[in-house]
Backbone atoms as SQL, in Angstrom:
CREATE TABLE atoms (id INTEGER PRIMARY KEY, chain TEXT, resi INTEGER, resn TEXT, atom TEXT, x REAL, y REAL, z REAL);
INSERT INTO atoms VALUES
  (1, 'A', 1, 'LYS', 'N', 0.828, -1.186, 0.000),
  (2, 'A', 1, 'LYS', 'CA', 0.000, 0.000, 0.000),
  (3, 'A', 1, 'LYS', 'C', 0.879, 1.258, 0.000),
  (4, 'A', 2, 'TYR', 'N', 1.876, 1.367, 0.852),
  (5, 'A', 2, 'TYR', 'CA', 2.822, 2.484, 0.867),
  (6, 'A', 2, 'TYR', 'C', 4.223, 1.949, 0.613),
  (7, 'A', 3, 'PRO', 'N', 5.121, 2.770, 0.074),
  (8, 'A', 3, 'PRO', 'CA', 6.508, 2.311, -0.103),
  (9, 'A', 3, 'PRO', 'C', 7.116, 1.933, 1.249),
  (10, 'A', 4, 'THR', 'N', 8.128, 1.089, 1.235),
  (11, 'A', 4, 'THR', 'CA', 8.732, 0.622, 2.488),
  (12, 'A', 4, 'THR', 'C', 9.402, 1.750, 3.271),
  (13, 'A', 5, 'ASP', 'N', 9.865, 2.798, 2.593),
  (14, 'A', 5, 'ASP', 'CA', 10.518, 3.903, 3.302),
  (15, 'A', 5, 'ASP', 'C', 9.570, 5.065, 3.599),
  (16, 'A', 6, 'TYR', 'N', 8.270, 4.825, 3.469),
  (17, 'A', 6, 'TYR', 'CA', 7.258, 5.857, 3.721),
  (18, 'A', 6, 'TYR', 'C', 7.301, 6.288, 5.183),
  (19, 'A', 7, 'VAL', 'N', 7.251, 7.602, 5.417),
  (20, 'A', 7, 'VAL', 'CA', 7.197, 8.149, 6.770),
  (21, 'A', 7, 'VAL', 'C', 5.985, 9.058, 6.850),
  (22, 'A', 8, 'SER', 'N', 5.137, 8.813, 7.798),
  (23, 'A', 8, 'SER', 'CA', 3.942, 9.628, 7.997),
  (24, 'A', 8, 'SER', 'C', 4.337, 11.006, 8.519),
  (25, 'A', 9, 'CYS', 'N', 3.563, 12.006, 8.188),
  (26, 'A', 9, 'CYS', 'CA', 3.820, 13.367, 8.684),
  (27, 'A', 9, 'CYS', 'C', 3.823, 13.402, 10.210),
  (28, 'A', 10, 'ARG', 'N', 3.029, 12.541, 10.829),
  (29, 'A', 10, 'ARG', 'CA', 2.973, 12.494, 12.299),
  (30, 'A', 10, 'ARG', 'C', 4.316, 12.089, 12.889),
  (31, 'A', 11, 'ASP', 'N', 5.120, 11.346, 12.111),
  (32, 'A', 11, 'ASP', 'CA', 6.381, 10.816, 12.620),
  (33, 'A', 11, 'ASP', 'C', 7.596, 11.685, 12.300),
  (34, 'A', 12, 'VAL', 'N', 7.406, 12.781, 11.584),
  (35, 'A', 12, 'VAL', 'CA', 8.512, 13.669, 11.244),
  (36, 'A', 12, 'VAL', 'C', 8.686, 14.675, 12.377),
  (37, 'A', 13, 'ALA', 'N', 9.904, 14.752, 12.886),
  (38, 'A', 13, 'ALA', 'CA', 10.165, 15.700, 13.980),
  (39, 'A', 13, 'ALA', 'C', 9.965, 17.127, 13.489),
  (40, 'A', 14, 'SER', 'N', 9.428, 17.973, 14.348),
  (41, 'A', 14, 'SER', 'CA', 9.211, 19.368, 13.946),
  (42, 'A', 14, 'SER', 'C', 10.550, 20.097, 13.883),
  (43, 'A', 15, 'MET', 'N', 10.576, 21.138, 13.066),
  (44, 'A', 15, 'MET', 'CA', 11.793, 21.926, 12.904),
  (45, 'A', 15, 'MET', 'C', 11.495, 23.378, 13.243),
  (46, 'A', 16, 'ASN', 'N', 12.451, 24.045, 13.816),
  (47, 'A', 16, 'ASN', 'CA', 12.335, 25.465, 14.076),
  (48, 'A', 16, 'ASN', 'C', 12.847, 26.198, 12.842),
  (49, 'A', 17, 'LEU', 'N', 11.952, 26.822, 12.096),
  (50, 'A', 17, 'LEU', 'CA', 12.329, 27.503, 10.859),
  (51, 'A', 17, 'LEU', 'C', 12.694, 28.969, 11.083),
  (52, 'A', 18, 'GLU', 'N', 12.758, 29.391, 12.331),
  (53, 'A', 18, 'GLU', 'CA', 13.054, 30.786, 12.658),
  (54, 'A', 18, 'GLU', 'C', 14.381, 31.250, 12.047),
  (55, 'A', 19, 'VAL', 'N', 15.370, 30.370, 11.983),
  (56, 'A', 19, 'VAL', 'CA', 16.680, 30.774, 11.463),
  (57, 'A', 19, 'VAL', 'C', 16.628, 31.077, 9.972),
  (58, 'A', 20, 'TRP', 'N', 15.606, 30.602, 9.268),
  (59, 'A', 20, 'TRP', 'CA', 15.492, 30.852, 7.834),
  (60, 'A', 20, 'TRP', 'C', 14.702, 32.109, 7.517),
  (61, 'A', 21, 'ARG', 'N', 14.161, 32.748, 8.515),
  (62, 'A', 21, 'ARG', 'CA', 13.388, 33.961, 8.268),
  (63, 'A', 21, 'ARG', 'C', 14.330, 35.055, 7.781),
  (64, 'A', 22, 'GLU', 'N', 13.938, 35.704, 6.710),
  (65, 'A', 22, 'GLU', 'CA', 14.790, 36.743, 6.147),
  (66, 'A', 22, 'GLU', 'C', 14.365, 38.113, 6.659),
  (67, 'A', 23, 'GLU', 'N', 15.347, 38.911, 6.976),
  (68, 'A', 23, 'GLU', 'CA', 15.090, 40.291, 7.355),
  (69, 'A', 23, 'GLU', 'C', 14.902, 41.110, 6.080),
  (70, 'A', 24, 'GLU', 'N', 14.017, 42.087, 6.127),
  (71, 'A', 24, 'GLU', 'CA', 13.829, 42.957, 4.967),
  (72, 'A', 24, 'GLU', 'C', 15.062, 43.839, 4.830),
  (73, 'A', 25, 'SER', 'N', 15.650, 43.865, 3.650),
  (74, 'A', 25, 'SER', 'CA', 16.883, 44.620, 3.443),
  (75, 'A', 25, 'SER', 'C', 16.616, 46.126, 3.499),
  (76, 'A', 26, 'LYS', 'N', 17.669, 46.864, 3.794),
  (77, 'A', 26, 'LYS', 'CA', 17.585, 48.326, 3.828),
  (78, 'A', 26, 'LYS', 'C', 17.172, 48.863, 2.456),
  (79, 'A', 27, 'ASP', 'N', 17.745, 48.261, 1.384),
  (80, 'A', 27, 'ASP', 'CA', 17.388, 48.687, 0.025),
  (81, 'A', 27, 'ASP', 'C', 15.903, 48.489, -0.246),
  (82, 'A', 28, 'LEU', 'N', 15.366, 47.346, 0.174),
  (83, 'A', 28, 'LEU', 'CA', 13.951, 47.068, -0.068),
  (84, 'A', 28, 'LEU', 'C', 13.076, 48.042, 0.713),
  (85, 'A', 29, 'GLN', 'N', 13.504, 48.423, 1.895),
  (86, 'A', 29, 'GLN', 'CA', 12.759, 49.419, 2.667),
  (87, 'A', 29, 'GLN', 'C', 12.756, 50.758, 1.934),
  (88, 'A', 30, 'GLN', 'N', 13.876, 51.112, 1.300),
  (89, 'A', 30, 'GLN', 'CA', 13.971, 52.395, 0.607),
  (90, 'A', 30, 'GLN', 'C', 13.227, 52.389, -0.727),
  (91, 'A', 31, 'CYS', 'N', 13.417, 51.343, -1.529),
  (92, 'A', 31, 'CYS', 'CA', 12.822, 51.301, -2.871),
  (93, 'A', 31, 'CYS', 'C', 11.399, 50.754, -2.866),
  (94, 'A', 32, 'GLY', 'N', 11.063, 49.973, -1.877),
  (95, 'A', 32, 'GLY', 'CA', 9.775, 49.292, -1.885),
  (96, 'A', 32, 'GLY', 'C', 9.846, 48.097, -2.824),
  (97, 'A', 33, 'SER', 'N', 8.809, 47.319, -2.831),
  (98, 'A', 33, 'SER', 'CA', 8.786, 46.136, -3.688),
  (99, 'A', 33, 'SER', 'C', 8.590, 46.554, -5.138),
  (100, 'A', 34, 'PRO', 'N', 9.310, 45.928, -6.077),
  (101, 'A', 34, 'PRO', 'CA', 9.095, 46.262, -7.488),
  (102, 'A', 34, 'PRO', 'C', 7.703, 45.832, -7.931),
  (103, 'A', 35, 'ARG', 'N', 7.210, 46.452, -8.984),
  (104, 'A', 35, 'ARG', 'CA', 5.858, 46.134, -9.456),
  (105, 'A', 35, 'ARG', 'C', 5.795, 44.730, -10.045),
  (106, 'A', 36, 'PRO', 'N', 4.732, 44.010, -9.743),
  (107, 'A', 36, 'PRO', 'CA', 4.561, 42.689, -10.358),
  (108, 'A', 36, 'PRO', 'C', 4.226, 42.841, -11.837),
  (109, 'A', 37, 'ILE', 'N', 4.400, 41.775, -12.594),
  (110, 'A', 37, 'ILE', 'CA', 4.064, 41.804, -14.017),
  (111, 'A', 37, 'ILE', 'C', 3.056, 40.706, -14.325),
  (112, 'A', 38, 'LYS', 'N', 2.222, 40.980, -15.308),
  (113, 'A', 38, 'LYS', 'CA', 1.241, 39.999, -15.754),
  (114, 'A', 38, 'LYS', 'C', 1.968, 38.915, -16.554),
  (115, 'A', 39, 'ASN', 'N', 1.636, 37.674, -16.316),
  (116, 'A', 39, 'ASN', 'CA', 2.207, 36.508, -17.011),
  (117, 'A', 39, 'ASN', 'C', 3.690, 36.295, -16.718),
  (118, 'A', 40, 'GLY', 'N', 4.142, 36.764, -15.560),
  (119, 'A', 40, 'GLY', 'CA', 5.529, 36.577, -15.171),
  (120, 'A', 40, 'GLY', 'C', 5.714, 36.827, -13.688),
  (121, 'A', 41, 'ASP', 'N', 6.951, 36.781, -13.250),
  (122, 'A', 41, 'ASP', 'CA', 7.249, 36.972, -11.835),
  (123, 'A', 41, 'ASP', 'C', 8.679, 37.486, -11.699),
  (124, 'A', 42, 'PHE', 'N', 9.082, 37.795, -10.467),
  (125, 'A', 42, 'PHE', 'CA', 10.457, 38.220, -10.225),
  (126, 'A', 42, 'PHE', 'C', 10.972, 37.572, -8.948),
  (127, 'A', 43, 'ILE', 'N', 12.296, 37.515, -8.853),
  (128, 'A', 43, 'ILE', 'CA', 12.958, 37.103, -7.624),
  (129, 'A', 43, 'ILE', 'C', 13.974, 38.177, -7.275),
  (130, 'A', 44, 'PHE', 'N', 14.334, 38.245, -5.998),
  (131, 'A', 44, 'PHE', 'CA', 15.355, 39.189, -5.572),
  (132, 'A', 44, 'PHE', 'C', 16.725, 38.535, -5.643),
  (133, 'A', 45, 'SER', 'N', 17.711, 39.354, -5.953),
  (134, 'A', 45, 'SER', 'CA', 19.096, 38.917, -5.989),
  (135, 'A', 45, 'SER', 'C', 19.943, 40.113, -5.578),
  (136, 'A', 46, 'SER', 'N', 21.237, 39.931, -5.554),
  (137, 'A', 46, 'SER', 'CA', 22.148, 41.030, -5.266),
  (138, 'A', 46, 'SER', 'C', 23.256, 41.003, -6.310),
  (139, 'A', 47, 'LYS', 'N', 23.503, 42.133, -6.919),
  (140, 'A', 47, 'LYS', 'CA', 24.541, 42.229, -7.944),
  (141, 'A', 47, 'LYS', 'C', 25.386, 43.452, -7.631),
  (142, 'A', 48, 'SER', 'N', 26.667, 43.244, -7.450),
  (143, 'A', 48, 'SER', 'CA', 27.594, 44.323, -7.087),
  (144, 'A', 48, 'SER', 'C', 27.104, 45.081, -5.858),
  (145, 'A', 49, 'GLY', 'N', 26.525, 44.355, -4.908),
  (146, 'A', 49, 'GLY', 'CA', 26.049, 44.959, -3.672),
  (147, 'A', 49, 'GLY', 'C', 24.721, 45.671, -3.781),
  (148, 'A', 50, 'LYS', 'N', 24.098, 45.663, -4.952),
  (149, 'A', 50, 'LYS', 'CA', 22.803, 46.326, -5.138),
  (150, 'A', 50, 'LYS', 'C', 21.681, 45.294, -5.150),
  (151, 'A', 51, 'LEU', 'N', 20.580, 45.635, -4.502),
  (152, 'A', 51, 'LEU', 'CA', 19.399, 44.781, -4.560),
  (153, 'A', 51, 'LEU', 'C', 18.884, 44.790, -5.992),
  (154, 'A', 52, 'THR', 'N', 18.641, 43.608, -6.525),
  (155, 'A', 52, 'THR', 'CA', 18.231, 43.447, -7.915),
  (156, 'A', 52, 'THR', 'C', 16.950, 42.637, -7.978),
  (157, 'A', 53, 'ALA', 'N', 16.038, 43.036, -8.856),
  (158, 'A', 53, 'ALA', 'CA', 14.850, 42.234, -9.150),
  (159, 'A', 53, 'ALA', 'C', 15.070, 41.602, -10.517),
  (160, 'A', 54, 'LEU', 'N', 15.031, 40.272, -10.567),
  (161, 'A', 54, 'LEU', 'CA', 15.224, 39.532, -11.818),
  (162, 'A', 54, 'LEU', 'C', 13.867, 39.030, -12.288),
  (163, 'A', 55, 'TYR', 'N', 13.422, 39.528, -13.419),
  (164, 'A', 55, 'TYR', 'CA', 12.106, 39.169, -13.957),
  (165, 'A', 55, 'TYR', 'C', 12.221, 38.028, -14.955),
  (166, 'A', 56, 'SER', 'N', 11.187, 37.217, -15.009),
  (167, 'A', 56, 'SER', 'CA', 11.077, 36.174, -16.034),
  (168, 'A', 56, 'SER', 'C', 9.603, 35.976, -16.352),
  (169, 'A', 57, 'CYS', 'N', 9.342, 35.433, -17.523),
  (170, 'A', 57, 'CYS', 'CA', 7.967, 35.207, -17.975),
  (171, 'A', 57, 'CYS', 'C', 7.589, 33.742, -17.818),
  (172, 'A', 58, 'TYR', 'N', 6.306, 33.517, -17.672),
  (173, 'A', 58, 'TYR', 'CA', 5.800, 32.151, -17.638),
  (174, 'A', 58, 'TYR', 'C', 5.979, 31.515, -19.011),
  (175, 'A', 59, 'HIS', 'N', 5.938, 30.200, -19.046),
  (176, 'A', 59, 'HIS', 'CA', 6.099, 29.440, -20.285),
  (177, 'A', 59, 'HIS', 'C', 5.132, 29.956, -21.355),
  (178, 'A', 60, 'GLY', 'N', 5.652, 30.186, -22.544),
  (179, 'A', 60, 'GLY', 'CA', 4.824, 30.645, -23.659),
  (180, 'A', 60, 'GLY', 'C', 4.797, 32.150, -23.826),
  (181, 'A', 61, 'PHE', 'N', 5.408, 32.886, -22.904),
  (182, 'A', 61, 'PHE', 'CA', 5.445, 34.345, -22.989),
  (183, 'A', 61, 'PHE', 'C', 6.890, 34.799, -23.180),
  (184, 'A', 62, 'THR', 'N', 7.059, 35.946, -23.833),
  (185, 'A', 62, 'THR', 'CA', 8.382, 36.491, -24.138),
  (186, 'A', 62, 'THR', 'C', 8.585, 37.795, -23.382),
  (187, 'A', 63, 'LEU', 'N', 9.752, 37.933, -22.770),
  (188, 'A', 63, 'LEU', 'CA', 10.083, 39.131, -22.005),
  (189, 'A', 63, 'LEU', 'C', 10.410, 40.282, -22.944),
  (190, 'A', 64, 'GLU', 'N', 9.788, 41.418, -22.715),
  (191, 'A', 64, 'GLU', 'CA', 10.070, 42.645, -23.469),
  (192, 'A', 64, 'GLU', 'C', 10.538, 43.701, -22.480),
  (193, 'A', 65, 'GLY', 'N', 11.773, 44.131, -22.618),
  (194, 'A', 65, 'GLY', 'CA', 12.347, 45.098, -21.692),
  (195, 'A', 65, 'GLY', 'C', 13.464, 44.454, -20.894),
  (196, 'A', 66, 'ALA', 'N', 13.979, 45.201, -19.920),
  (197, 'A', 66, 'ALA', 'CA', 15.108, 44.731, -19.115),
  (198, 'A', 66, 'ALA', 'C', 14.669, 43.652, -18.136),
  (199, 'A', 67, 'ALA', 'N', 15.410, 42.554, -18.100),
  (200, 'A', 67, 'ALA', 'CA', 15.102, 41.464, -17.173),
  (201, 'A', 67, 'ALA', 'C', 15.526, 41.812, -15.750),
  (202, 'A', 68, 'GLU', 'N', 16.497, 42.737, -15.602),
  (203, 'A', 68, 'GLU', 'CA', 16.998, 43.129, -14.285),
  (204, 'A', 68, 'GLU', 'C', 16.751, 44.613, -14.048),
  (205, 'A', 69, 'ILE', 'N', 16.284, 44.923, -12.848),
  (206, 'A', 69, 'ILE', 'CA', 16.242, 46.318, -12.419),
  (207, 'A', 69, 'ILE', 'C', 16.905, 46.389, -11.045),
  (208, 'A', 70, 'PHE', 'N', 17.507, 47.532, -10.735),
  (209, 'A', 70, 'PHE', 'CA', 18.302, 47.689, -9.531),
  (210, 'A', 70, 'PHE', 'C', 17.698, 48.749, -8.624),
  (211, 'A', 71, 'CYS', 'N', 17.823, 48.527, -7.317),
  (212, 'A', 71, 'CYS', 'CA', 17.419, 49.538, -6.344),
  (213, 'A', 71, 'CYS', 'C', 18.558, 50.542, -6.251),
  (214, 'A', 72, 'GLU', 'N', 18.279, 51.785, -6.639),
  (215, 'A', 72, 'GLU', 'CA', 19.276, 52.852, -6.610),
  (216, 'A', 72, 'GLU', 'C', 18.716, 54.017, -5.808),
  (217, 'A', 73, 'GLY', 'N', 19.342, 54.257, -4.650),
  (218, 'A', 73, 'GLY', 'CA', 18.836, 55.320, -3.789),
  (219, 'A', 73, 'GLY', 'C', 17.508, 54.915, -3.193),
  (220, 'A', 74, 'ASP', 'N', 16.452, 55.585, -3.629),
  (221, 'A', 74, 'ASP', 'CA', 15.121, 55.267, -3.092),
  (222, 'A', 74, 'ASP', 'C', 14.149, 54.841, -4.184),
  (223, 'A', 75, 'ARG', 'N', 14.672, 54.430, -5.345),
  (224, 'A', 75, 'ARG', 'CA', 13.784, 54.004, -6.438),
  (225, 'A', 75, 'ARG', 'C', 14.447, 52.930, -7.281),
  (226, 'A', 76, 'TRP', 'N', 13.619, 52.249, -8.055),
  (227, 'A', 76, 'TRP', 'CA', 14.118, 51.222, -8.969),
  (228, 'A', 76, 'TRP', 'C', 14.669, 51.885, -10.223),
  (229, 'A', 77, 'SER', 'N', 15.720, 51.310, -10.789),
  (230, 'A', 77, 'SER', 'CA', 16.420, 51.890, -11.936),
  (231, 'A', 77, 'SER', 'C', 15.544, 52.008, -13.178),
  (232, 'A', 78, 'ASP', 'N', 14.506, 51.220, -13.269),
  (233, 'A', 78, 'ASP', 'CA', 13.641, 51.217, -14.447),
  (234, 'A', 78, 'ASP', 'C', 12.294, 50.642, -14.041),
  (235, 'A', 79, 'GLY', 'N', 11.330, 50.772, -14.927),
  (236, 'A', 79, 'GLY', 'CA', 10.053, 50.113, -14.703),
  (237, 'A', 79, 'GLY', 'C', 10.193, 48.632, -15.007),
  (238, 'A', 80, 'PRO', 'N', 9.209, 47.840, -14.635),
  (239, 'A', 80, 'PRO', 'CA', 9.302, 46.407, -14.910),
  (240, 'A', 80, 'PRO', 'C', 9.140, 46.109, -16.398),
  (241, 'A', 81, 'PRO', 'N', 9.653, 44.973, -16.847),
  (242, 'A', 81, 'PRO', 'CA', 9.454, 44.579, -18.242),
  (243, 'A', 81, 'PRO', 'C', 8.019, 44.097, -18.446),
  (244, 'A', 82, 'ARG', 'N', 7.753, 43.606, -19.634),
  (245, 'A', 82, 'ARG', 'CA', 6.417, 43.126, -19.994),
  (246, 'A', 82, 'ARG', 'C', 6.557, 41.712, -20.547),
  (247, 'A', 83, 'CYS', 'N', 5.577, 40.875, -20.290),
  (248, 'A', 83, 'CYS', 'CA', 5.546, 39.525, -20.857),
  (249, 'A', 83, 'CYS', 'C', 4.443, 39.470, -21.901),
  (250, 'A', 84, 'ALA', 'N', 4.823, 39.255, -23.155),
  (251, 'A', 84, 'ALA', 'CA', 3.844, 39.242, -24.256),
  (252, 'A', 84, 'ALA', 'C', 3.740, 37.854, -24.859);
């Protein structure tokens, strides 16, 4: 009925995930979150010490515009790209 190495959720020891909680960066506090895009998403990264938003499109859509924008001062270097 179940694989021999099956472990029920009841039998898995709980973990303290507090150490994985991320603090909001100073850059993100200054620039705010970048705008979301329709038919795509972004992740945060750091490039040359700058907070970066890396955009990508969902399968079947093509990115138009810059895939990366940077937090500079108190604003993002550019508007978000578009997924067409």
